PDB file of C-alpha atoms in Angstrom:
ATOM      1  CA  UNK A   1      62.280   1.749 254.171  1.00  0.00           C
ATOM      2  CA  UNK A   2      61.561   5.525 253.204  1.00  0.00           C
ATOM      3  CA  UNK A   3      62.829   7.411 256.325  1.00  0.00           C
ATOM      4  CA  UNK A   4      60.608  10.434 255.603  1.00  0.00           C
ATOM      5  CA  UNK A   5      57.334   8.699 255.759  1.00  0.00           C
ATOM      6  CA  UNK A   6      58.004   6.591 258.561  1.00  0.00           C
ATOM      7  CA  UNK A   7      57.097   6.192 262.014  1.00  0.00           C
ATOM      8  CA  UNK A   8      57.342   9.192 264.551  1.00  0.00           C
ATOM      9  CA  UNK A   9      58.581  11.400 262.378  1.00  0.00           C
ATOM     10  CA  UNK A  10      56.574  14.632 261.606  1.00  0.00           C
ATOM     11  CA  UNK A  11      54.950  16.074 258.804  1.00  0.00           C
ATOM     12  CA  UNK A  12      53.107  19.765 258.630  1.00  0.00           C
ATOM     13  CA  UNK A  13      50.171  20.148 256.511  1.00  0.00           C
ATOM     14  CA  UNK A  14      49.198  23.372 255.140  1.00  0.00           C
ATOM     15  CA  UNK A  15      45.016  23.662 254.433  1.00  0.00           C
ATOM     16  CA  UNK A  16      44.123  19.979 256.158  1.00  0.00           C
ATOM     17  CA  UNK A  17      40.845  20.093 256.986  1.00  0.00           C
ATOM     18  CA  UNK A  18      39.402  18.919 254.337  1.00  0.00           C
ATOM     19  CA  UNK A  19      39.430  17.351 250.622  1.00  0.00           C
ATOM     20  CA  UNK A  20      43.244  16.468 249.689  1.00  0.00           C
ATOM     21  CA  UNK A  21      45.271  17.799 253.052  1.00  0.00           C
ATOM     22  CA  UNK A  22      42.730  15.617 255.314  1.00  0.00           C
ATOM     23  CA  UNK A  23      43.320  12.713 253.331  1.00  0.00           C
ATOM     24  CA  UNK A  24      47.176  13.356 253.163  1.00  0.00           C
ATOM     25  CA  UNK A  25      46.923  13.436 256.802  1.00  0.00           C
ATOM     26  CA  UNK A  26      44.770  10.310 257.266  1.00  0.00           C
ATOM     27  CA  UNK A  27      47.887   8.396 255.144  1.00  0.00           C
ATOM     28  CA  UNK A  28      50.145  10.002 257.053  1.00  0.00           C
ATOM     29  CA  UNK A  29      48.849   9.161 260.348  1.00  0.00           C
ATOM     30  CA  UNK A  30      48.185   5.594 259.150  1.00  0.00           C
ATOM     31  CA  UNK A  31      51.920   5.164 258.791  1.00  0.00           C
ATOM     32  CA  UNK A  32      52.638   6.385 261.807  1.00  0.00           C
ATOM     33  CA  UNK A  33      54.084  10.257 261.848  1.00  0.00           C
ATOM     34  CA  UNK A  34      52.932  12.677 264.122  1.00  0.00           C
ATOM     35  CA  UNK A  35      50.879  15.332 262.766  1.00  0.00           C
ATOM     36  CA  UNK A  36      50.645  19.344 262.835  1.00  0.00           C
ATOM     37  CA  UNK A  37      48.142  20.148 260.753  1.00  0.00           C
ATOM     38  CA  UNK A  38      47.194  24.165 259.415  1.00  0.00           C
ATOM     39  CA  UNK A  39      43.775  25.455 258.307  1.00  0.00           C
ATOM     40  CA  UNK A  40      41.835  28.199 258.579  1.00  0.00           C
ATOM     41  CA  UNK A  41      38.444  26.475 259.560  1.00  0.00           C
ATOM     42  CA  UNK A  42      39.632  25.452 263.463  1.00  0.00           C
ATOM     43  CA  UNK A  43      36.134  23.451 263.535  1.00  0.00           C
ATOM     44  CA  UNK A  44      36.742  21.203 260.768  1.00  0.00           C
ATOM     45  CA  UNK A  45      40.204  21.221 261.926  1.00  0.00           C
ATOM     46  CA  UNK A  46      39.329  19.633 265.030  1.00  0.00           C
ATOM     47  CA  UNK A  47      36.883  17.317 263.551  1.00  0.00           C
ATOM     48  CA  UNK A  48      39.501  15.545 261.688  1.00  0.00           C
ATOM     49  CA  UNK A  49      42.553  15.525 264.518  1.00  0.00           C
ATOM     50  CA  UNK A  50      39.775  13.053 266.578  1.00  0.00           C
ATOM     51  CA  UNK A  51      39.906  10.667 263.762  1.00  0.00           C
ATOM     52  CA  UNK A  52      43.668  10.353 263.247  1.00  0.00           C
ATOM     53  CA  UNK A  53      45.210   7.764 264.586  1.00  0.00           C
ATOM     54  CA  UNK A  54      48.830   9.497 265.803  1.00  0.00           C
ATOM     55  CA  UNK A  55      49.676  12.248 267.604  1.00  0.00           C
ATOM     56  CA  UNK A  56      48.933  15.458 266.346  1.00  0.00           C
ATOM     57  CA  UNK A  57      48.590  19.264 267.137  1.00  0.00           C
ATOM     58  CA  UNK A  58      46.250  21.815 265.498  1.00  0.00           C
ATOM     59  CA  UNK A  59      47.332  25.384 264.585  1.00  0.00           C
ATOM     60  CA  UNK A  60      44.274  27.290 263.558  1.00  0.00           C
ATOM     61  CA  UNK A  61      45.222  30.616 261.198  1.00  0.00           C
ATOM     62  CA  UNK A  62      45.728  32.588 257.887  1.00  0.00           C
ATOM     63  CA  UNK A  63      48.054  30.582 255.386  1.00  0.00           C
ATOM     64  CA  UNK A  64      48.628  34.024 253.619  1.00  0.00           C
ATOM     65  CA  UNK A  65      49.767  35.589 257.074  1.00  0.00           C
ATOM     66  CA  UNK A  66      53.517  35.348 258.001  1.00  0.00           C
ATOM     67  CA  UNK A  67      52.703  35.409 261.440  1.00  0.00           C
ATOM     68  CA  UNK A  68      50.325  32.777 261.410  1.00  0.00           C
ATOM     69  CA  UNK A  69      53.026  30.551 259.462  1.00  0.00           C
ATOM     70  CA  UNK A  70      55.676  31.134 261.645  1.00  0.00           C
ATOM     71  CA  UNK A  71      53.705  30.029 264.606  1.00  0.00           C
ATOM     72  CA  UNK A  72      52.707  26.590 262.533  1.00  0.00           C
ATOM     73  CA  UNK A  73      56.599  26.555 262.044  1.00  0.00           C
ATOM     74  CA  UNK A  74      57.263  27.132 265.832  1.00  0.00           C
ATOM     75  CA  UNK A  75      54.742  24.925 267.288  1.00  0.00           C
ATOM     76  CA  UNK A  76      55.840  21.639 264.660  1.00  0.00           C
ATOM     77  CA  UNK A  77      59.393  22.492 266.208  1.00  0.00           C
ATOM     78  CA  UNK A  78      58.620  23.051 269.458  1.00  0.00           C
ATOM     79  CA  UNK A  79      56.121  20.345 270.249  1.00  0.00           C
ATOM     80  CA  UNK A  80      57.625  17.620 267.909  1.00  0.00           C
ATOM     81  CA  UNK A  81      61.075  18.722 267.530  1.00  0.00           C
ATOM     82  CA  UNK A  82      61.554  18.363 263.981  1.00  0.00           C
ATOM     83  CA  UNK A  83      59.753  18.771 260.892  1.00  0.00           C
ATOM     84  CA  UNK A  84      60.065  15.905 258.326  1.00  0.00           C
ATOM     85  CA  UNK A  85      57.721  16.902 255.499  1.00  0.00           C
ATOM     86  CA  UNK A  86      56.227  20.035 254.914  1.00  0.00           C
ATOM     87  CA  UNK A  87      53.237  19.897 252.316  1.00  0.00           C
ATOM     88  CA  UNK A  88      51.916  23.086 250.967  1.00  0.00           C
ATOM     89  CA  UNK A  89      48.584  22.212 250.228  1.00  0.00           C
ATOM     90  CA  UNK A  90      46.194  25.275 250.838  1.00  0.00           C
ATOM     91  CA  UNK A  91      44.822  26.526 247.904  1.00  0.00           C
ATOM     92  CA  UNK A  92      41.978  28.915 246.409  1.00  0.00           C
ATOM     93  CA  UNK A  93      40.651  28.101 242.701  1.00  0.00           C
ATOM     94  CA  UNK A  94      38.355  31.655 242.558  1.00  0.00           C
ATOM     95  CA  UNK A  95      40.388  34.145 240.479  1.00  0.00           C
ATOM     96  CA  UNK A  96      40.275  36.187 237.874  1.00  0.00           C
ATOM     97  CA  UNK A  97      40.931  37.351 233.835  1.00  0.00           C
ATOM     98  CA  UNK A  98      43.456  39.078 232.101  1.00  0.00           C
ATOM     99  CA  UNK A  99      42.319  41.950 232.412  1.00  0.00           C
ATOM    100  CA  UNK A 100      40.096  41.178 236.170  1.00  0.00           C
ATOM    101  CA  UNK A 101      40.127  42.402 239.562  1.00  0.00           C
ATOM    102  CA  UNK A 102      42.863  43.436 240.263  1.00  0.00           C
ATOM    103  CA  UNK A 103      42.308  42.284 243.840  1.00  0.00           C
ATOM    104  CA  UNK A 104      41.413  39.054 242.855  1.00  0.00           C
ATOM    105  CA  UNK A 105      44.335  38.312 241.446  1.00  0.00           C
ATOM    106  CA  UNK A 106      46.481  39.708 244.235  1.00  0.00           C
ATOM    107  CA  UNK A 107      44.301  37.068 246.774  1.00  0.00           C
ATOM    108  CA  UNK A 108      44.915  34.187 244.483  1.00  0.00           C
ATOM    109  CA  UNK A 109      48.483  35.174 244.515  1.00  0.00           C
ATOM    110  CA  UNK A 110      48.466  35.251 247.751  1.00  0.00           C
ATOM    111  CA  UNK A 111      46.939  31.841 248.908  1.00  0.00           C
ATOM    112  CA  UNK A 112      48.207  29.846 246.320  1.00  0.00           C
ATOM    113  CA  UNK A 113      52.105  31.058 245.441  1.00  0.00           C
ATOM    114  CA  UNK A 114      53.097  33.910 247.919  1.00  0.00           C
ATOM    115  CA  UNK A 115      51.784  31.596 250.996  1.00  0.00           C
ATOM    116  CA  UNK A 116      54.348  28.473 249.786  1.00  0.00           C
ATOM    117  CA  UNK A 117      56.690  30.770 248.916  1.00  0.00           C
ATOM    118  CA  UNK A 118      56.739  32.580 252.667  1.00  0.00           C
ATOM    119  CA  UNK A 119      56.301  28.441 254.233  1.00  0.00           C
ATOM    120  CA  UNK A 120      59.301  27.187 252.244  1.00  0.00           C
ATOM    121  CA  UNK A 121      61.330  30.596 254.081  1.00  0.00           C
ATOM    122  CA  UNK A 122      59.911  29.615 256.899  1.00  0.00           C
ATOM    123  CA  UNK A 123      60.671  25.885 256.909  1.00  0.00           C
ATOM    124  CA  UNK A 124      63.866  25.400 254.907  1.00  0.00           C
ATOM    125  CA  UNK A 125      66.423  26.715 257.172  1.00  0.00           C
ATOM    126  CA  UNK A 126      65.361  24.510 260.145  1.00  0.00           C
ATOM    127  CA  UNK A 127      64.698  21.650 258.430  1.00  0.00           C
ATOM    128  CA  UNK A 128      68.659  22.162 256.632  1.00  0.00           C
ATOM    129  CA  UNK A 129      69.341  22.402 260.605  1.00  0.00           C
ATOM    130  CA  UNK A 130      67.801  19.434 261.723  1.00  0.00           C
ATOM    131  CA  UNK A 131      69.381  15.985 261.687  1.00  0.00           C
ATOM    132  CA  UNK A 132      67.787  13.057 259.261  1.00  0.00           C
ATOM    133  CA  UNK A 133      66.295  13.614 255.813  1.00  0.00           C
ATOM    134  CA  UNK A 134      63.467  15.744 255.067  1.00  0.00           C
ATOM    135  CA  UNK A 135      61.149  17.322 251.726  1.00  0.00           C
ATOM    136  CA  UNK A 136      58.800  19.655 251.011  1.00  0.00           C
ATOM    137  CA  UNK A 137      55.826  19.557 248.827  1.00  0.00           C
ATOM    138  CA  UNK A 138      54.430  21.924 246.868  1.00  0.00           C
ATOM    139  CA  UNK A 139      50.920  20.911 245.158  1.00  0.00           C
ATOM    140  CA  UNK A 140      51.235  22.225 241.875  1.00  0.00           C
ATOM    141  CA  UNK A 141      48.037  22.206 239.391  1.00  0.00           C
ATOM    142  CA  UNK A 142      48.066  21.233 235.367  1.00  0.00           C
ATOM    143  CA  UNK A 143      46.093  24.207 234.705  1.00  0.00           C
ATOM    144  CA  UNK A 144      49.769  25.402 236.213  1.00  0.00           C
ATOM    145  CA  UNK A 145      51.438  23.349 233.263  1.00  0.00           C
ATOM    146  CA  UNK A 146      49.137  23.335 230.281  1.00  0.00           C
ATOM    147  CA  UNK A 147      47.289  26.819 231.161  1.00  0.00           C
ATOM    148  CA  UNK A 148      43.850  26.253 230.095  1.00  0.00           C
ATOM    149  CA  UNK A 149      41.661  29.752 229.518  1.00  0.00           C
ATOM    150  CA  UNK A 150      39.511  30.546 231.796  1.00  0.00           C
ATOM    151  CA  UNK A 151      40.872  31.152 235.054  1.00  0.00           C
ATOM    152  CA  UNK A 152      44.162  33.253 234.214  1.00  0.00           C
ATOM    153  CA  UNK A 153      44.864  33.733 238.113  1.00  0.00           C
ATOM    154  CA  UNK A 154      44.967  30.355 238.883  1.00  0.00           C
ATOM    155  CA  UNK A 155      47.109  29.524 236.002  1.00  0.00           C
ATOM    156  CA  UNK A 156      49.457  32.539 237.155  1.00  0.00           C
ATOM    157  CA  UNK A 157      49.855  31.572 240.423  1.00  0.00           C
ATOM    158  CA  UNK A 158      49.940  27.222 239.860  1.00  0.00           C
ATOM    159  CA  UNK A 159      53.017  28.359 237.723  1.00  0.00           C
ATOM    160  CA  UNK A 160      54.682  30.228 239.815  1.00  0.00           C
ATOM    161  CA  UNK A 161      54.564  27.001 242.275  1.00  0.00           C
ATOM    162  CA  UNK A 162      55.787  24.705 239.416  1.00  0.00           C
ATOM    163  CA  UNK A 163      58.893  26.900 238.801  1.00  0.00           C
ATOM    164  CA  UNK A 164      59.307  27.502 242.647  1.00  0.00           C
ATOM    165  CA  UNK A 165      59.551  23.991 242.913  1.00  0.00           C
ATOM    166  CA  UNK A 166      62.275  23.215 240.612  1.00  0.00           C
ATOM    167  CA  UNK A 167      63.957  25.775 241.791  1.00  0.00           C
ATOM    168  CA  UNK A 168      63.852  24.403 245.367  1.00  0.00           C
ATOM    169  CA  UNK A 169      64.876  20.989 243.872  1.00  0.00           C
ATOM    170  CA  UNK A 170      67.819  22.341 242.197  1.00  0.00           C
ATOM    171  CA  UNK A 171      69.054  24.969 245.113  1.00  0.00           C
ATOM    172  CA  UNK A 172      68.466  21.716 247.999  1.00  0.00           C
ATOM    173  CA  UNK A 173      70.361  19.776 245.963  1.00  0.00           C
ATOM    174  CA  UNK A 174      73.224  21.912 245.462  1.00  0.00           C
ATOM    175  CA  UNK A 175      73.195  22.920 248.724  1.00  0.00           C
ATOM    176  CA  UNK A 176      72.116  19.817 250.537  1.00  0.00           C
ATOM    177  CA  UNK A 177      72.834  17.136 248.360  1.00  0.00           C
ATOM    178  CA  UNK A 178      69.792  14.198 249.549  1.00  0.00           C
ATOM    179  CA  UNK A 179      69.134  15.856 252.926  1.00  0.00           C
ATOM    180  CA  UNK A 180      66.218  17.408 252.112  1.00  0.00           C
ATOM    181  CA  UNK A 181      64.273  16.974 248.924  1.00  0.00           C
ATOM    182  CA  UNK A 182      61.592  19.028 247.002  1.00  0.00           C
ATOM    183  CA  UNK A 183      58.732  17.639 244.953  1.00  0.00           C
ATOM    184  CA  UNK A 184      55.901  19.105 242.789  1.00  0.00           C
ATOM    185  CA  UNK A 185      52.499  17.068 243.830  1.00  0.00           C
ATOM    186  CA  UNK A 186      49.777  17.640 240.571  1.00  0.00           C
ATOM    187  CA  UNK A 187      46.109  16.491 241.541  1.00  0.00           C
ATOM    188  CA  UNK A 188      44.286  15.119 238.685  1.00  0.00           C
ATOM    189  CA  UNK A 189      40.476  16.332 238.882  1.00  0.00           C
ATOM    190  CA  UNK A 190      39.823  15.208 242.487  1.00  0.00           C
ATOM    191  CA  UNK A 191      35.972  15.189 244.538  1.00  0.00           C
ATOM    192  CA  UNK A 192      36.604  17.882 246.572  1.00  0.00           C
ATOM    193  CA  UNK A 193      35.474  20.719 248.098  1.00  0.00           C
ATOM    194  CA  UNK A 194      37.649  23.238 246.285  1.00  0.00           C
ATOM    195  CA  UNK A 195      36.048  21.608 242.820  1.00  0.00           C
ATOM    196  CA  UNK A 196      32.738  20.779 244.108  1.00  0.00           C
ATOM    197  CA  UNK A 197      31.862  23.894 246.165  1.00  0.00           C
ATOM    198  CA  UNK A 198      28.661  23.551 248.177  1.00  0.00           C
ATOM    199  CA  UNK A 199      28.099  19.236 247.424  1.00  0.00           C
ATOM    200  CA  UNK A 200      28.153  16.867 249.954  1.00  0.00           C
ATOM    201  CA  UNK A 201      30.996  15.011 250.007  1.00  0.00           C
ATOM    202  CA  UNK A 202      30.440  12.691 252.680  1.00  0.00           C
ATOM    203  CA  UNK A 203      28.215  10.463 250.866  1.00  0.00           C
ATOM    204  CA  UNK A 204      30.303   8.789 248.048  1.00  0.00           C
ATOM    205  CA  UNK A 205      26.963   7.562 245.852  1.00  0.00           C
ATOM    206  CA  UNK A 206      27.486  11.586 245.586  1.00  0.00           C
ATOM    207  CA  UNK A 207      30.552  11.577 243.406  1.00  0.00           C
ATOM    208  CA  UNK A 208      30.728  11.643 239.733  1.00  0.00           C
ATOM    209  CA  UNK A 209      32.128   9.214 237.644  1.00  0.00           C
ATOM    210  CA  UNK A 210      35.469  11.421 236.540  1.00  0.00           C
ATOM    211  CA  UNK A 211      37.059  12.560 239.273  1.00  0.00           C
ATOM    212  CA  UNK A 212      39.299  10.813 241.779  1.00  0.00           C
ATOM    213  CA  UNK A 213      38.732  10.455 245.640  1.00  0.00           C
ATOM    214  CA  UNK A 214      41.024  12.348 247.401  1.00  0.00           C
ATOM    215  CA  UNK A 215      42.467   9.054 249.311  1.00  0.00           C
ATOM    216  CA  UNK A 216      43.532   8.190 245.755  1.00  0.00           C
ATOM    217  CA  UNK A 217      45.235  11.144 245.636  1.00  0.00           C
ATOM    218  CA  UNK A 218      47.016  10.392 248.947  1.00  0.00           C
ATOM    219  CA  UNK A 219      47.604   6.878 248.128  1.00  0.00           C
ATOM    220  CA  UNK A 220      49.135   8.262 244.866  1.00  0.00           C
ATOM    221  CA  UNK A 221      51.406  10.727 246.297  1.00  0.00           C
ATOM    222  CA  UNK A 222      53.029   8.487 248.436  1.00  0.00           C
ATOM    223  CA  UNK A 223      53.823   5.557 246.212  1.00  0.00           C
ATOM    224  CA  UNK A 224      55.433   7.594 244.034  1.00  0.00           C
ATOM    225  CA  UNK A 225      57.153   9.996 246.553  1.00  0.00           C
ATOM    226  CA  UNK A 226      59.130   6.796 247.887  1.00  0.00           C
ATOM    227  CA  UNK A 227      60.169   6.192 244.754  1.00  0.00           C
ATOM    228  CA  UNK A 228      61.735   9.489 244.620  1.00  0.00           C
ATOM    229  CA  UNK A 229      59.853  10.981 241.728  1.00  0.00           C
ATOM    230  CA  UNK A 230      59.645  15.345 241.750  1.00  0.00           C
ATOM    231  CA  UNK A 231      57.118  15.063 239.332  1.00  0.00           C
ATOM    232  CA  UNK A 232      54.052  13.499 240.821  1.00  0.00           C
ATOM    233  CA  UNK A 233      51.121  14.249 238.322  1.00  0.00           C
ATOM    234  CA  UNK A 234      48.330  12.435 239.402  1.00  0.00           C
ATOM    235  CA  UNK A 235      45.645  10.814 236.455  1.00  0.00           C
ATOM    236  CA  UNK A 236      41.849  10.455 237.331  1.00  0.00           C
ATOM    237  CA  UNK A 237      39.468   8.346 235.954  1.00  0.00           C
ATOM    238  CA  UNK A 238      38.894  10.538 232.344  1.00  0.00           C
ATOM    239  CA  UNK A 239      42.626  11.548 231.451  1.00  0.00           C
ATOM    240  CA  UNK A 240      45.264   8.716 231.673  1.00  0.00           C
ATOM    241  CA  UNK A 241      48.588   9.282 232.441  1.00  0.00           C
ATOM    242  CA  UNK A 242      49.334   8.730 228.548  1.00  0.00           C
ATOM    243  CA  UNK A 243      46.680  11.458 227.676  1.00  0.00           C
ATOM    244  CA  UNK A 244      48.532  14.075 230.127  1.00  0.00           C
ATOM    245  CA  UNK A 245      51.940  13.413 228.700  1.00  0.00           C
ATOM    246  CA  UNK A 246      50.403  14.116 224.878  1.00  0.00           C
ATOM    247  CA  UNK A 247      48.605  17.456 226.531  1.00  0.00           C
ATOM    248  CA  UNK A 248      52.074  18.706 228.072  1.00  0.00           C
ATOM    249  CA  UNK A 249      54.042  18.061 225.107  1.00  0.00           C
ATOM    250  CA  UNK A 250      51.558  19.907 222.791  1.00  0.00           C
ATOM    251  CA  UNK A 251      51.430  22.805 225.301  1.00  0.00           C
ATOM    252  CA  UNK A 252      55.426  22.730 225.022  1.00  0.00           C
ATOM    253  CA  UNK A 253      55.138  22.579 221.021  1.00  0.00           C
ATOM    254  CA  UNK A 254      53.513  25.783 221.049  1.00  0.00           C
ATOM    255  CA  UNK A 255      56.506  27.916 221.369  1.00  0.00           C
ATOM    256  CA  UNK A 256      59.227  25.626 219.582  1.00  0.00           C
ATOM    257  CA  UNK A 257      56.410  25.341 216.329  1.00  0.00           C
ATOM    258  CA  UNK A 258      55.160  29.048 216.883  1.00  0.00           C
ATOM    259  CA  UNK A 259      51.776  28.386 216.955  1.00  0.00           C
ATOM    260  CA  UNK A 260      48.969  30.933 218.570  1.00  0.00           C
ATOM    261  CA  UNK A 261      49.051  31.155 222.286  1.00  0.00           C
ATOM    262  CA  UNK A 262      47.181  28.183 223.794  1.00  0.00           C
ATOM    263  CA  UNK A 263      46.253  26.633 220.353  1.00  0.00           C
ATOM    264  CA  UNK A 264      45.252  23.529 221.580  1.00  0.00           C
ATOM    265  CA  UNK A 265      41.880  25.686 222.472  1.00  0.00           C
ATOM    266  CA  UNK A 266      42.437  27.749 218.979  1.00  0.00           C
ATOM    267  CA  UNK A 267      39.307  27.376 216.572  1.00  0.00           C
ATOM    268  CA  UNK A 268      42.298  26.911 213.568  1.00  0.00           C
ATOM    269  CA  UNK A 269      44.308  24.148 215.711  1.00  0.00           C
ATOM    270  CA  UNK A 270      41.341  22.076 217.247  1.00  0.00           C
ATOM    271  CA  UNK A 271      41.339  19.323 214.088  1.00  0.00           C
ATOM    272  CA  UNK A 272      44.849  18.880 214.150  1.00  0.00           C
ATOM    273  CA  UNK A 273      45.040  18.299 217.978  1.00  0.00           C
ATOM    274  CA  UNK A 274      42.459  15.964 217.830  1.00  0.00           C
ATOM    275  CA  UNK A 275      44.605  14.165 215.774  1.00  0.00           C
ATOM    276  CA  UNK A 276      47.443  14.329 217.413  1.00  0.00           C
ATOM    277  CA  UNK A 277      45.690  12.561 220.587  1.00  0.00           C
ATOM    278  CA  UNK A 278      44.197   9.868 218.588  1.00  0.00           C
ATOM    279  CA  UNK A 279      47.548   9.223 217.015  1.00  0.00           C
TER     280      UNK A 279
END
């Protein structure tokens, strides 16, 4: 028995209210831990805490303020005692170029790598305090890992996350040994709001063929969390798990082969990739 994920023990959840946090916490609660649960949008918030079915307590703020984060971190510890697993799941997808806004890039810096790194501060030493085992979880993007053009901020700052990450990993476990682990949780293209901005999600005739359900997601995540895996890359239903592996490795090739910058996207290099997916 995984004694993370188990009953009455506590996990925090960074951006819950919706999409992939609010079906993280739905698993969650359906396996019994108590719940504290982050977002800025306290309505939606409160919409899901009446559906859970465990205890669970709402903190209502700014995931790129440090004082907002630190009461999230006091209220887990104070009303539950403990935190278990921390999932930093909050996340922005609007960025910016490489040459863009400036401030753009600074926001998506902001919500999606300063914000885990400031939780993870935040988190780490009382959880290396507490008694039992405990992990964090950073969700991590494969526009983070393969770094398609077109949204140069949100590559930037998915990253930053993956390298945090293994960094974590490494540090906890020199450090820690198995008391508290780190993992890097990669979505496949999921239905949700972040990707789908302005649909209605709550009909699922609505969603398209490709992408996966967030519960999948969730369902996912867990199965292979208690196997112990750090690398949890999720497939959807268009890329298989096969199809990633060939995408990272190319994306890796590019630097030991010294080919163009992103060449899987390069007008002289499309053929040839093509080819090296069908192979």
């Amino acid at each position: 028995m995984n004694p993370i994920i188990a009953n009455n023990r506590v996990a925090v959840i960074t951006g819950a209210a919706k999409g992939i946090g609010a079906a993280l916490a739905h698993k969650l609660s359906a396996r019994g831990m108590k719940l504290c649960l982050f977002d800025n949008d306290g309505a939606a918030l409160a919409d899901l805490a009446a559906t859970l079915k465990s205890e669970c307590a709402c903190v209502v703020g700014d995931v790129t303020s440090a004082a907002d984060l630190t009461r999230l971190r006091d209220t887990a510890f104070q009303h539950f005692g403990e935190t278990a697993l921390l999932i930093n799941n909050a996340a922005i997808s609007a960025g910016a170029g490489p040459w863009g806004d400036v401030a753009a890039w600074r926001r998506q810096l902001e919500v999606n790598f300063f914000a885990v790194l400031q939780a993870q501060a935040l988190f780490v030493p009382s959880m290396l305090a507490q008694q039992g085992q405990s992990a964090v979880v950073n969700l991590g993007s494969k526009e983070g890992i393969t770094t398609p053009p077109g949204n140069a901020a949100y590559s930037v700052a998915k990253a930053g996350v993956k390298v945090l990450t293994e960094q974590l990993a490494h540090e906890l476990r020199q450090c820690a040994g198995d008391k508290i682990s780190a993992h890097l949780l990669v979505p496949g293209y999921t239905w949700t709001p972040m990707n789908f901005p302005g649909q209605d999600l709550s009909n699922p005739a609505n969603k398209p063929d490709e992408p996966w359900m967030a519960a999948q997601v969730a369902d996912y995540f867990v199965e292979r969390f208690e196997q112990g895996d750090f690398y949890i890359l999720c497939p959807d239903n268009a890329v298989s798990t096969a199809l990633d592996a060939k995408r990272i490795q190319w994306a890796a090739d590019d630097m030991i082969h010294n080919r163009p910058a992103l060449s899987r996207w390069h007008q002289d290099y499309q053929d040839r990739f093509a080819r090296y997916i069908g192979e």
